[in-house]
C-alpha positions as MATLAB code, in Angstrom:
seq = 'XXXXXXXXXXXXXXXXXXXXXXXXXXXXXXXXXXXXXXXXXXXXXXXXXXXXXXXXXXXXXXXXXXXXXXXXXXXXXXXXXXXXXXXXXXXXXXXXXXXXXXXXXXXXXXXXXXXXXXXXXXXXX';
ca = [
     -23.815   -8.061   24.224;
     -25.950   -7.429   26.951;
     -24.426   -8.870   29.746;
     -20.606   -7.255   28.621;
     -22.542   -3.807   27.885;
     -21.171   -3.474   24.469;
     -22.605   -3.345   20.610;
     -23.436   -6.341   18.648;
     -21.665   -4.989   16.195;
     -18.396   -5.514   18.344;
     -18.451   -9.267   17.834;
     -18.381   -8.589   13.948;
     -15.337   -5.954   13.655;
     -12.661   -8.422   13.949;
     -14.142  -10.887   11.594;
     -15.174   -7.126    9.014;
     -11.795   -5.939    9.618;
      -9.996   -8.449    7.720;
     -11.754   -8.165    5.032;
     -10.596   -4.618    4.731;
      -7.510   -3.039    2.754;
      -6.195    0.925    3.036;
      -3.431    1.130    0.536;
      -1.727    4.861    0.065;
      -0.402    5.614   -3.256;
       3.133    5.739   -1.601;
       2.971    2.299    0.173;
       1.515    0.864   -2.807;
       3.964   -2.632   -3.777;
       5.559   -2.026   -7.150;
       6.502   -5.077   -9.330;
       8.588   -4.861  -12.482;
       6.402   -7.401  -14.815;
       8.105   -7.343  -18.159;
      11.201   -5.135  -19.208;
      10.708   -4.380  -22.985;
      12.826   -2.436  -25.423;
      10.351    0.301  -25.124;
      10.494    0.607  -20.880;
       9.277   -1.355  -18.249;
       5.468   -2.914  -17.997;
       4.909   -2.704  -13.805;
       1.928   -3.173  -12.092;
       1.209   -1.559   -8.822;
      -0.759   -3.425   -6.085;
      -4.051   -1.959   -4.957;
      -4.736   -3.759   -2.036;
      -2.688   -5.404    0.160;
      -3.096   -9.083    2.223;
      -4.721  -11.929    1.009;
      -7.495  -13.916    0.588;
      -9.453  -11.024   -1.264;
     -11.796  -12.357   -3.923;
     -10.181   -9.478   -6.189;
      -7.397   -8.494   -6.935;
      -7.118   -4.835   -8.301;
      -3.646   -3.637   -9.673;
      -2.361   -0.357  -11.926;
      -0.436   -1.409  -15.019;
       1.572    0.853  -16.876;
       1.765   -0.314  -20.337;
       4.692    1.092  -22.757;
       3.973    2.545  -26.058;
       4.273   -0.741  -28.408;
       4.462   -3.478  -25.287;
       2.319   -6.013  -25.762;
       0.820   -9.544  -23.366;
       3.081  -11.697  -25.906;
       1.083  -14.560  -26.040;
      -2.782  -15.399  -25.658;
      -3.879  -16.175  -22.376;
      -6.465  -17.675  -20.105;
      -6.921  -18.601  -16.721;
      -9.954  -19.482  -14.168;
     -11.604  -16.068  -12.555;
     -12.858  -12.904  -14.106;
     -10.921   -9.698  -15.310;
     -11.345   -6.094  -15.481;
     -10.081   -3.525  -17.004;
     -10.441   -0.035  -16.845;
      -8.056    2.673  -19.073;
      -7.045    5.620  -16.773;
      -5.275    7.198  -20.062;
      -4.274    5.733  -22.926;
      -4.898    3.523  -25.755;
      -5.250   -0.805  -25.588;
      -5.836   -2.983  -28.186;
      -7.377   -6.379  -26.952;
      -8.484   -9.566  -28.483;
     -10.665  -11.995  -27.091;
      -9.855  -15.416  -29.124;
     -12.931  -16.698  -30.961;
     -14.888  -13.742  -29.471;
     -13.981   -9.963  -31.131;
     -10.823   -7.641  -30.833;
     -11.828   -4.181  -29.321;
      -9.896   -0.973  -29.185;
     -10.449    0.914  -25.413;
      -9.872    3.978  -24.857;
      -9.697    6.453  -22.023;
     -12.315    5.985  -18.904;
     -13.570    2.475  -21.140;
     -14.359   -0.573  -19.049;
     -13.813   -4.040  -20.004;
     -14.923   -7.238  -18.305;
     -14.689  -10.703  -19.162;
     -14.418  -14.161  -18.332;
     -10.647  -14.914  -17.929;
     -11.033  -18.575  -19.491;
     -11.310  -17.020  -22.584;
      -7.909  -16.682  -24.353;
      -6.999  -12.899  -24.272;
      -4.439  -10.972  -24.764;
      -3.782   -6.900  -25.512;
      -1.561   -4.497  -27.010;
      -0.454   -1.052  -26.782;
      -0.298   -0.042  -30.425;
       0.016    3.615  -29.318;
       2.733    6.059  -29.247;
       2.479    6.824  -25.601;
       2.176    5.008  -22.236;
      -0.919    4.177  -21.239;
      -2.175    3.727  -17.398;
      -4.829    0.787  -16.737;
      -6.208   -0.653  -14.053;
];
């Protein structure tokens, strides 16, 4: 750093840089996920490239839609209601009802799945 007269931290910004995402609300990727009698369940992508060890996305969830079937997978989830109302059930663990600005997390090996037993849509992330 010395010798080319710049900052240490100049070696590090290309590696640091990658692991950086700016997403705007209007470049965000929009994915249909399930089209249900009641509207359309879509998630909206939060971040964008790869190799993140999240993977944040919005979900809007309409009023009686639910996951279908219970689920698991390796990895963790979150969830967080922006608005709304979610029903979820952890198999062999507890069913919990969230609620607006709740937060949910949980090992995603355990069979889950949700429901929106609400009138309205509800917004989660």
């Amino acid at each position: 750093a010395l010798a080319l007269d710049v900052s240490i931290i100049s070696f590090l910004l290309d590696q640091e840089s990658a692991n950086i995402s700016l997403v705007r609300q209007s470049e965000r990727t929009k994915l249909i996920r399930n089209q249900t009698a009641q509207g359309d369940l879509t998630e909206e992508l939060l971040i964008s490239g790869k190799d993140f060890k999240m993977g944040p996305v919005l979900i809007s969830v309409p009023p009686g839609c639910d996951s279908d079937q219970l689920i698991h997978h390796e990895g963790e989830e979150m969830v967080y209601i922006l608005s709304g109302q979610i029903h979820f059930i952890l198999e062999g663990i507890g069913e919990y009802d969230l609620f607006d600005g709740d937060t949910f997390y949980y090992p995603a090996t355990i069979p889950h799945k949700w429901l929106n037993s609400s009138d309205k849509k509800i917004c989660t992330m």
